[in-house]
Short mmCIF file of C-alpha atoms in Angstrom, two decimals:
data_model
loop_
_atom_site.label_atom_id
_atom_site.label_comp_id
_atom_site.label_asym_id
_atom_site.label_seq_id
_atom_site.Cartn_x
_atom_site.Cartn_y
_atom_site.Cartn_z
CA MET A 1 0.07 0.25 -0.07
CA GLU A 2 1.26 3.83 -0.54
CA SER A 3 2.58 5.50 2.07
CA ILE A 4 1.53 8.48 2.71
CA GLU A 5 4.85 10.56 1.56
CA GLU A 6 5.01 8.82 -1.90
CA LEU A 7 1.20 9.85 -1.99
CA ALA A 8 2.25 13.29 -0.72
CA ALA A 9 5.71 12.96 -3.27
CA ARG A 10 3.35 12.26 -7.02
CA ALA A 11 0.82 15.31 -5.89
CA ALA A 12 4.21 17.80 -5.55
CA ALA A 13 5.11 16.27 -9.07
CA GLY A 14 2.42 17.47 -10.35
CA ASP A 15 0.00 13.49 -9.96
CA GLY A 16 -3.83 15.77 -9.32
CA ASN A 17 -4.87 11.75 -9.03
CA ALA A 18 -2.59 11.91 -5.71
CA ALA A 19 -3.81 15.34 -4.75
CA ALA A 20 -6.91 14.28 -4.79
CA ASP A 21 -6.17 10.63 -2.73
CA PHE A 22 -4.25 12.56 -0.47
CA VAL A 23 -6.98 15.93 0.39
CA ARG A 24 -9.64 12.18 0.67
CA GLN A 25 -7.52 10.53 3.22
CA PHE A 26 -7.35 13.44 4.96
CA TRP A 27 -10.26 14.66 4.75
CA PRO A 28 -11.88 12.89 8.69
CA ASP A 29 -8.48 14.66 10.63
CA ALA A 30 -8.70 18.07 8.12
CA TYR A 31 -13.30 18.52 9.58
CA ARG A 32 -11.84 17.48 12.72
CA ILE A 33 -9.49 19.51 13.67
CA ALA A 34 -11.88 22.78 11.88
CA PHE A 35 -13.73 21.69 14.13
CA ALA A 36 -12.41 21.57 17.46
CA THR A 37 -12.16 24.93 16.54
CA LEU A 38 -14.50 27.00 15.55
CA HIS A 39 -17.66 24.37 17.31
CA ASN A 40 -19.49 24.98 14.37
CA ARG A 41 -20.75 22.47 11.55
CA GLU A 42 -20.99 24.34 8.72
CA ALA A 43 -18.21 26.60 9.95
CA ALA A 44 -16.01 23.55 10.49
CA GLN A 45 -17.35 21.44 6.87
CA ASP A 46 -16.61 25.32 4.68
CA THR A 47 -12.96 25.71 5.92
CA ALA A 48 -12.16 21.50 6.24
CA GLN A 49 -13.00 22.54 2.82
CA GLU A 50 -11.03 25.71 1.86
CA ALA A 51 -7.98 23.96 3.24
CA CYS A 52 -8.41 21.22 1.60
CA ALA A 53 -8.15 23.75 -1.43
CA ARG A 54 -4.93 25.54 -0.63
CA ALA A 55 -3.68 22.13 -0.34
CA TRP A 56 -4.29 20.33 -2.47
CA SER A 57 -3.47 23.93 -5.21
CA GLY A 58 0.31 24.11 -2.69
CA PHE A 59 1.16 20.26 -3.53
CA SER A 60 4.21 22.17 -5.78
CA ARG A 61 5.16 24.33 -3.12
CA LEU A 62 5.78 20.62 -0.47
CA ARG A 63 9.97 20.63 -0.56
CA ASP A 64 9.62 17.84 2.60
CA THR A 65 6.85 15.27 1.56
CA SER A 66 8.64 13.58 4.87
CA ARG A 67 6.38 15.80 6.94
CA ALA A 68 2.97 16.11 4.86
CA ARG A 69 0.77 15.11 7.62
CA VAL A 70 2.00 18.28 9.80
CA TRP A 71 1.82 20.38 6.16
CA PHE A 72 -1.65 19.55 6.09
CA TYR A 73 -2.22 19.82 8.97
CA ARG A 74 -0.36 23.34 9.40
CA ILE A 75 -3.28 24.41 6.96
CA VAL A 76 -5.77 23.06 8.37
CA ALA A 77 -5.14 24.77 11.56
CA ASN A 78 -4.35 28.28 10.15
CA GLU A 79 -7.60 28.40 8.02
CA SER A 80 -9.76 27.44 10.50
CA LYS A 81 -8.25 30.75 13.16
CA ARG A 82 -8.41 32.75 9.90
CA THR A 83 -12.38 31.56 10.51
CA ALA A 84 -12.28 32.20 14.16
CA GLN A 85 -11.22 35.18 13.61
CA ARG A 86 -13.42 36.55 10.76
CA SER A 87 -16.76 35.22 12.79
CA ALA A 88 -15.37 37.03 15.90
CA ARG A 89 -15.49 39.62 13.79
CA ASP A 90 -18.72 39.48 12.30
CA ARG A 91 -19.90 38.29 15.40
CA PHE A 92 -21.87 35.85 13.97
CA SER A 93 -20.61 32.20 15.45
CA ALA A 94 -21.63 33.90 19.14
CA LEU A 95 -24.85 31.69 19.24
CA ASP A 96 -23.87 29.37 16.26
CA ALA A 97 -20.39 28.15 19.23
CA ALA A 98 -22.78 27.66 21.91
CA THR A 99 -25.35 25.83 20.33
CA GLU A 100 -22.96 23.27 18.77
CA LYS A 101 -21.63 22.57 22.49
CA ASN A 102 -24.42 22.22 23.81
CA PHE A 103 -25.03 19.97 20.81
CA ILE A 104 -22.56 17.82 21.93
CA THR A 105 -22.83 18.02 25.78
CA VAL A 106 -26.67 16.73 24.82
CA ASP A 107 -24.74 14.07 22.65
CA VAL A 108 -23.44 12.45 25.04
CA ALA A 109 -25.55 13.54 28.13
CA HIS A 110 -27.43 9.70 27.88
CA GLU A 111 -24.36 8.13 27.93
CA SER A 112 -23.44 7.39 31.67
CA GLY A 113 -19.78 6.92 33.08
CA GLU A 114 -17.26 8.98 34.39
CA ARG A 115 -15.42 8.79 30.57
CA VAL A 116 -18.53 11.14 28.90
CA ASP A 117 -17.67 13.53 32.21
CA LEU A 118 -14.68 14.08 30.19
CA ARG A 119 -15.06 13.96 26.92
CA ALA A 120 -17.53 17.43 28.00
CA ALA A 121 -14.96 18.96 29.35
CA ILE A 122 -13.00 18.79 26.67
CA ALA A 123 -15.85 19.89 24.95
CA SER A 124 -15.73 23.38 27.39
CA LEU A 125 -12.61 23.69 26.91
CA ASP A 126 -10.56 26.90 25.48
CA GLU A 127 -10.12 26.54 21.56
CA SER A 128 -5.98 27.04 21.18
CA LEU A 129 -6.53 24.27 24.91
CA ARG A 130 -8.80 22.01 22.78
CA LEU A 131 -6.80 22.02 19.47
CA THR A 132 -3.57 21.00 21.64
CA ILE A 133 -4.92 17.97 22.87
CA LEU A 134 -6.60 16.63 20.35
CA LEU A 135 -2.89 16.68 17.60
CA ARG A 136 -0.62 15.25 21.07
CA TYR A 137 -3.61 12.65 22.29
CA TYR A 138 -5.43 11.83 18.92
CA PHE A 139 -3.17 13.18 16.34
CA ASP A 140 -0.15 11.76 18.59
CA LEU A 141 2.10 13.78 17.23
CA THR A 142 4.90 14.16 18.75
CA ASN A 143 5.37 18.21 21.04
CA ALA A 144 8.25 19.83 18.13
CA GLU A 145 5.28 18.44 14.87
CA ALA A 146 2.47 20.14 17.65
CA ALA A 147 3.92 23.13 18.41
CA ARG A 148 4.01 23.23 14.14
CA VAL A 149 0.56 22.70 13.23
CA LEU A 150 0.15 25.76 15.81
CA GLY A 151 2.83 28.15 14.68
CA ILE A 152 3.95 27.81 18.18
CA LEU A 153 7.09 27.23 20.97
CA PRO A 154 7.50 23.10 21.41
CA VAL A 155 6.88 25.04 25.19
CA THR A 156 4.23 26.67 24.73
CA VAL A 157 2.40 23.13 23.41
CA ARG A 158 4.04 21.70 27.30
CA TRP A 159 1.96 24.66 28.88
CA ARG A 160 -1.24 24.41 26.77
CA LEU A 161 -1.99 20.76 27.67
CA MET A 162 -0.91 21.48 31.71
CA VAL A 163 -3.17 24.53 31.85
CA ALA A 164 -5.85 21.62 29.83
CA HIS A 165 -5.05 19.17 32.82
CA ARG A 166 -5.46 21.81 35.27
CA ARG A 167 -8.78 22.73 34.30
CA LEU A 168 -10.14 19.65 32.61
CA ARG A 169 -8.98 18.83 36.64
CA GLU A 170 -11.05 21.66 38.04
CA ILE A 171 -13.54 21.25 35.47
CA LEU A 172 -14.63 17.20 36.94
CA LEU A 173 -13.38 18.29 40.71
CA ALA A 174 -16.71 20.66 40.45
CA ARG A 175 -18.30 18.49 38.50
CA ASP A 176 -17.67 15.69 41.85
CA VAL A 177 -16.25 12.93 39.43
CA SER A 178 -15.13 9.76 40.33
CA PRO A 179 -11.73 10.15 41.77
CA SER A 180 -9.95 7.50 39.82
CA LEU A 181 -9.51 9.35 36.12
CA LEU A 182 -7.05 11.46 38.80
CA THR A 183 -3.60 10.60 38.58
CA SER A 184 -0.73 12.46 40.55
CA SER A 185 0.69 11.81 37.01
CA ARG A 186 2.72 14.59 35.17
CA ARG A 187 3.32 12.04 31.56
CA PHE A 188 1.66 14.10 30.12
CA LEU A 189 4.87 16.67 29.93
CA SER A 190 6.71 13.99 28.08
CA PRO A 191 8.06 14.95 24.58
CA MET B 1 -1.27 17.63 43.25
CA ASN B 2 -3.41 15.74 41.45
CA GLU B 3 -3.57 14.98 37.73
CA LEU B 4 -5.55 14.26 35.61
CA ASN B 5 -4.48 10.67 34.31
CA SER B 6 -3.05 10.53 30.86
CA ASP B 7 -4.16 7.12 29.55
CA SER B 8 -7.82 8.89 30.55
CA MET B 9 -6.43 12.21 28.96
CA ARG B 10 -5.54 10.14 25.78
CA SER B 11 -8.97 7.82 25.87
CA ALA B 12 -11.53 11.01 26.39
CA THR B 13 -10.12 13.11 23.36
CA ARG B 14 -9.96 10.15 21.23
CA ASP B 15 -13.83 9.90 22.43
CA TYR B 16 -14.64 13.75 22.00
CA ALA B 17 -12.64 13.64 18.46
CA GLU B 18 -14.81 10.35 16.90
CA GLN B 19 -17.90 11.51 18.67
CA ILE B 20 -17.51 14.73 16.00
CA ALA B 21 -19.59 13.31 13.51
CA VAL B 22 -17.22 14.31 10.04
CA PRO B 23 -19.26 14.49 6.92
CA VAL B 24 -19.00 12.46 3.45
CA PHE B 25 -16.19 14.43 1.58
CA ASP B 26 -17.17 15.74 -1.57
CA GLU B 27 -14.45 17.11 -3.86
CA ARG B 28 -15.92 18.71 -6.89
CA PRO B 29 -16.01 21.65 -4.54
CA ILE B 30 -12.69 21.12 -3.35
CA ARG B 31 -11.53 21.29 -6.50
CA ALA B 32 -13.19 24.12 -7.71
CA ARG B 33 -11.34 26.14 -4.64
CA ALA B 34 -8.24 24.67 -5.80
CA ARG B 35 -8.43 25.19 -9.20
CA GLU B 36 -9.37 28.99 -8.71
CA LYS B 37 -6.63 29.54 -6.53
CA LEU B 38 -4.46 28.18 -9.19
CA ALA B 39 -6.00 30.62 -12.36
CA PRO B 40 -4.91 34.84 -10.16
CA GLN B 41 -0.90 32.83 -10.26
CA ARG B 42 -1.53 31.97 -14.00
CA GLY B 43 -3.39 35.80 -14.77
CA TRP B 44 -0.49 37.23 -13.27
CA ARG B 45 2.33 35.46 -15.41
CA ARG B 46 0.20 36.14 -18.88
CA THR B 47 -0.53 40.13 -17.69
CA THR B 48 3.81 39.67 -16.27
CA VAL B 49 4.50 38.93 -19.78
CA ALA B 50 1.99 40.59 -22.61
CA ILE B 51 1.71 43.74 -20.58
CA ALA B 52 4.24 45.55 -23.20
CA THR B 53 7.69 44.08 -25.07
CA ALA B 54 8.51 42.18 -22.58
CA ALA B 55 12.10 41.38 -22.79
CA VAL B 56 13.72 38.06 -20.28
CA ILE B 57 17.27 37.48 -20.44
CA ILE B 58 19.24 35.74 -18.88
CA ALA B 59 22.98 36.00 -19.02
CA ALA B 60 25.13 33.37 -17.91
CA ALA B 61 28.28 32.43 -17.25
CA LEU B 62 28.70 28.70 -16.77
CA ASN B 63 31.51 26.38 -17.90
CA GLY B 64 30.32 25.18 -20.90
CA PRO B 65 26.99 25.72 -21.32
CA ALA B 66 24.76 28.13 -20.05
CA VAL B 67 20.89 29.30 -19.74
CA VAL B 68 18.23 30.90 -20.44
CA ALA B 69 14.38 32.52 -20.70
CA GLN B 70 10.94 32.97 -21.87
CA VAL B 71 10.58 32.06 -24.74
CA GLU B 72 6.65 32.72 -27.28
CA HIS B 73 7.55 33.84 -30.32
CA MET B 74 11.17 35.02 -31.10
CA VAL B 75 14.30 32.84 -29.09
CA GLN B 76 17.37 34.38 -29.41
CA ALA B 77 20.64 33.60 -29.51
CA VAL B 78 24.98 34.88 -28.84
CA LEU B 79 27.49 32.39 -28.23
CA THR B 80 31.68 33.30 -27.42
CA ILE B 81 34.40 30.94 -28.96
CA GLY B 82 37.39 32.55 -26.99
CA GLY B 83 36.00 35.77 -27.07
CA THR B 84 34.70 35.75 -30.34
CA GLN B 85 31.11 35.79 -31.17
CA VAL B 86 30.08 33.63 -33.72
CA PRO B 87 26.15 33.14 -34.97
CA VAL B 88 23.83 30.27 -33.81
CA THR B 89 20.69 29.52 -35.76
CA VAL B 90 17.80 28.45 -32.61
CA GLN B 91 14.87 26.10 -34.63
CA ALA B 92 12.52 23.87 -32.61
CA VAL B 93 12.80 20.37 -33.50
CA SER B 94 11.38 17.23 -31.74
CA LEU B 95 13.26 15.13 -29.87
CA GLN B 96 14.12 12.34 -32.79
CA GLN B 97 15.69 15.22 -35.43
CA ALA B 98 17.58 16.50 -32.39
CA GLN B 99 19.05 12.74 -32.20
CA ARG B 100 19.50 12.99 -35.37
CA ASP B 101 21.09 16.64 -35.49
CA MET B 102 23.36 16.38 -32.32
CA PRO B 103 27.01 16.51 -32.12
CA PHE B 104 26.56 14.19 -28.91
CA THR B 105 24.00 11.84 -27.63
CA VAL B 106 20.65 12.74 -26.93
CA VAL B 107 19.66 11.59 -23.23
CA ALA B 108 15.88 11.96 -23.59
CA PRO B 109 14.41 14.18 -22.36
CA PRO B 110 11.87 13.60 -18.84
CA VAL B 111 8.13 14.76 -19.25
CA ILE B 112 6.67 16.73 -15.86
CA PRO B 113 3.06 15.95 -15.83
CA GLY B 114 1.06 19.63 -16.06
CA TYR B 115 4.19 21.52 -17.65
CA GLN B 116 4.01 21.19 -21.33
CA GLN B 117 7.76 21.13 -23.27
CA SER B 118 8.95 22.26 -26.34
CA ILE B 119 13.00 21.21 -27.93
CA ARG B 120 15.28 23.78 -29.77
CA GLU B 121 18.25 23.26 -31.06
CA ILE B 122 20.62 25.82 -30.63
CA VAL B 123 24.12 25.34 -33.12
CA ALA B 124 26.46 27.16 -34.02
CA GLN B 125 28.22 25.99 -38.41
CA SER B 126 30.62 27.32 -37.93
CA SER B 127 31.43 24.89 -34.48
CA PRO B 128 29.50 22.65 -34.15
CA GLN B 129 30.91 21.30 -30.60
CA ALA B 130 29.56 23.54 -29.13
CA SER B 131 25.36 23.45 -30.29
CA ARG B 132 23.00 22.66 -27.98
CA LEU B 133 19.65 21.62 -27.04
CA MET B 134 17.34 23.95 -25.29
CA VAL B 135 14.42 21.65 -23.37
CA GLN B 136 11.74 24.50 -21.36
CA TYR B 137 9.30 23.31 -19.94
CA THR B 138 6.12 25.89 -19.52
CA GLY B 139 2.97 25.53 -17.26
CA SER B 140 4.84 26.12 -13.57
CA PRO B 141 2.99 29.05 -11.54
CA SER B 142 6.98 31.46 -11.66
CA VAL B 143 7.18 33.72 -14.09
CA ALA B 144 10.82 32.39 -15.51
CA PRO B 145 10.48 27.97 -17.59
CA VAL B 146 12.02 25.45 -16.01
CA THR B 147 14.95 24.50 -18.37
CA ILE B 148 17.61 21.89 -19.23
CA MET B 149 19.43 21.94 -21.30
CA GLU B 150 22.52 19.49 -23.39
CA SER B 151 25.83 19.88 -24.44
CA SER B 152 28.90 17.89 -25.40
CA ALA B 153 31.13 17.02 -22.20
CA THR B 154 34.36 17.67 -23.71
CA ALA B 155 33.28 21.38 -25.52
CA ALA B 156 35.54 23.63 -24.66
CA HIS B 157 34.43 26.25 -21.97
CA THR B 158 31.92 29.03 -24.70
CA GLU B 159 29.27 31.39 -22.86
CA LEU B 160 26.31 31.45 -24.12
CA ARG B 161 23.57 34.40 -23.90
CA ILE B 162 19.73 33.56 -24.94
CA TRP B 163 17.35 36.31 -24.63
CA SER B 164 13.64 36.15 -25.64
CA SER B 165 10.86 38.39 -26.31
CA LYS B 166 7.60 38.14 -27.16
CA MET B 167 5.26 41.12 -27.80
CA PRO B 168 1.08 42.19 -26.64
CA ASN B 169 -1.30 40.34 -29.02
CA ALA B 170 0.54 37.85 -31.18
CA GLN B 171 2.52 40.96 -32.70
CA PRO B 172 6.21 39.43 -33.57
CA PRO B 173 8.93 41.55 -31.91
CA GLN B 174 11.66 42.82 -33.46
CA PRO B 175 15.08 41.86 -33.22
CA MET B 176 16.67 42.83 -29.90
CA ARG B 177 20.06 43.94 -28.75
CA PRO B 178 21.67 40.87 -26.77
CA PRO B 179 22.05 41.46 -23.29
CA GLU B 180 24.48 42.96 -22.03
CA LEU B 181 27.19 41.14 -19.46
CA HIS B 182 26.72 43.11 -16.08
CA GLY B 183 24.71 40.81 -15.20
CA ALA B 184 26.27 37.26 -14.55
CA GLY B 185 26.49 35.97 -12.00
CA PRO B 186 29.96 34.29 -10.45
CA GLU B 187 30.71 30.61 -13.17
CA GLN B 188 28.16 28.36 -11.92
CA GLN B 189 24.88 30.58 -11.87
CA ALA B 190 22.80 32.55 -14.48
CA THR B 191 21.22 35.35 -13.68
CA LEU B 192 17.59 35.58 -15.01
CA GLN B 193 16.74 39.03 -16.02
CA ILE B 194 13.16 40.31 -17.36
CA ARG B 195 12.08 43.38 -17.96
CA ALA B 196 9.18 45.18 -19.43
CA ASN B 197 9.65 48.20 -21.16
CA GLY B 198 9.02 51.73 -18.96
CA GLY B 199 7.53 48.56 -16.49
CA ARG B 200 10.08 47.48 -13.79
CA GLN B 201 13.07 45.16 -13.89
CA PHE B 202 13.65 42.12 -11.39
CA ARG B 203 16.56 39.47 -11.54
CA VAL B 204 16.78 36.42 -10.35
CA ARG B 205 19.83 34.58 -9.26
CA LEU B 206 19.48 31.03 -10.55
CA THR B 207 22.08 27.36 -9.52
CA PRO B 208 21.62 25.67 -12.51
CA GLN B 209 21.81 21.40 -11.12
CA SER B 210 24.56 20.02 -13.82
CA TRP B 211 25.90 16.72 -13.76
CA THR B 212 27.11 14.39 -16.47
CA ALA B 213 25.56 11.48 -18.34
CA GLY B 214 27.83 9.40 -20.73
CA SER B 215 29.71 11.85 -23.16
CA THR B 216 27.04 14.47 -22.07
CA ARG B 217 26.00 17.29 -20.24
CA ILE B 218 23.00 18.57 -18.65
CA ASP B 219 22.44 21.35 -16.97
CA LEU B 220 19.33 21.99 -14.52
CA LEU B 221 17.87 25.70 -14.28
CA SER B 222 15.27 25.78 -12.11
CA PRO B 223 13.78 29.30 -11.48
CA PRO B 224 13.04 29.21 -7.26
CA GLY B 225 8.99 27.53 -5.90
CA ALA B 226 8.63 25.63 -10.11
CA LEU B 227 10.70 21.91 -9.04
CA SER B 228 10.15 21.22 -5.45
CA ALA B 229 13.34 18.61 -4.61
CA ALA B 230 11.65 16.14 -5.46
CA GLN B 231 10.75 16.22 -8.70
CA MET B 232 14.50 17.74 -9.93
CA LEU B 233 16.03 14.58 -7.50
CA ALA B 234 13.78 12.68 -9.87
CA ILE B 235 13.91 14.52 -13.36
CA ARG B 236 18.26 14.59 -12.52
CA ARG B 237 18.19 9.79 -11.71
CA GLY B 238 16.25 10.36 -15.30
CA MET B 239 18.23 11.50 -17.15
CA SER B 240 21.17 10.03 -14.98
CA ARG B 241 20.65 6.47 -16.77
#
């Protein structure tokens, strides 16, 4: 099976089918990153499409195909940030965002248990923290890779992870969650 | 201080991400947007070339071959051998014709997806050994085309200046004076000068990649951003056999 790097190399060489396959393969990731930033389904879909188009038209500028995934995530993260800034300016998304947060909470409310509490707590985090933990814990990027995607320093990634852990802990304690989720581990600081 | 268990965190993040309902992938709007993004670059390139009598000049001082230019309607060249300029002819040919005409073994140039290829012979009647084959690829977003020059690896040092011109509304350009060499870089570098009559002038310094395949010397000139490292490597590999 063709690796991501090989696919990206073909796309960078001008193969339109490879570019289409690449964005198709990474479409779910693009949408999840956009949604984690915006918490609005329509805006996330539009943003993910725009990011995919930017990547598609920009493959010729991709120099290191071994970093194609990080390169692509960075395009999506930047596009999401632009949309968020535009939305803030236009003041139209505040209600939508609130609705989406409720939507997520309602979605998970019929389930029970600690995982649901934690998942809902993640949804209620600030977008920069939410995106950072998504990149680290869902996409399994290293701190350095996550930093490259977000355009920040690796030490800032570590700081955000620490803050995210602390906020989640506070949220869960406020909800009187089981102490089994809490531990004295600080492993999240590992690279 | 107690902190969250990392495994719980990872698991919960996965739950959070996977409960996001991802819409079905639709290629059409993405393809359409990608096309729109590429269009302005092409439009800018056409405008740049056609705004006025645009002259694109390469004045290069390479050890052996030298290179390049934007070629549409007219290509002119000057070959200097031992300080003396000798007349050359430039003509478009097929690969088969070039393989018959050139005094060295012509290495078949690769097809680059998305680019149009044109082949020209630059022949000095008085000194056939100094003849060159110029393969140009147009279609990249950059101003100047990607160019591959082939020449004899054993030919004596010569200096080649090539320039070309294009008039608006497809009018044939007037013959121009050859470019001066004051903009040429040191050996193994080429300087691309782009001038528009009455307009701005800018200069791009190019570092050619040169190698030999048998008795043929090959120079690849790629304007910045036109080719990726992987593409250049593929060309080099394809033309080294």
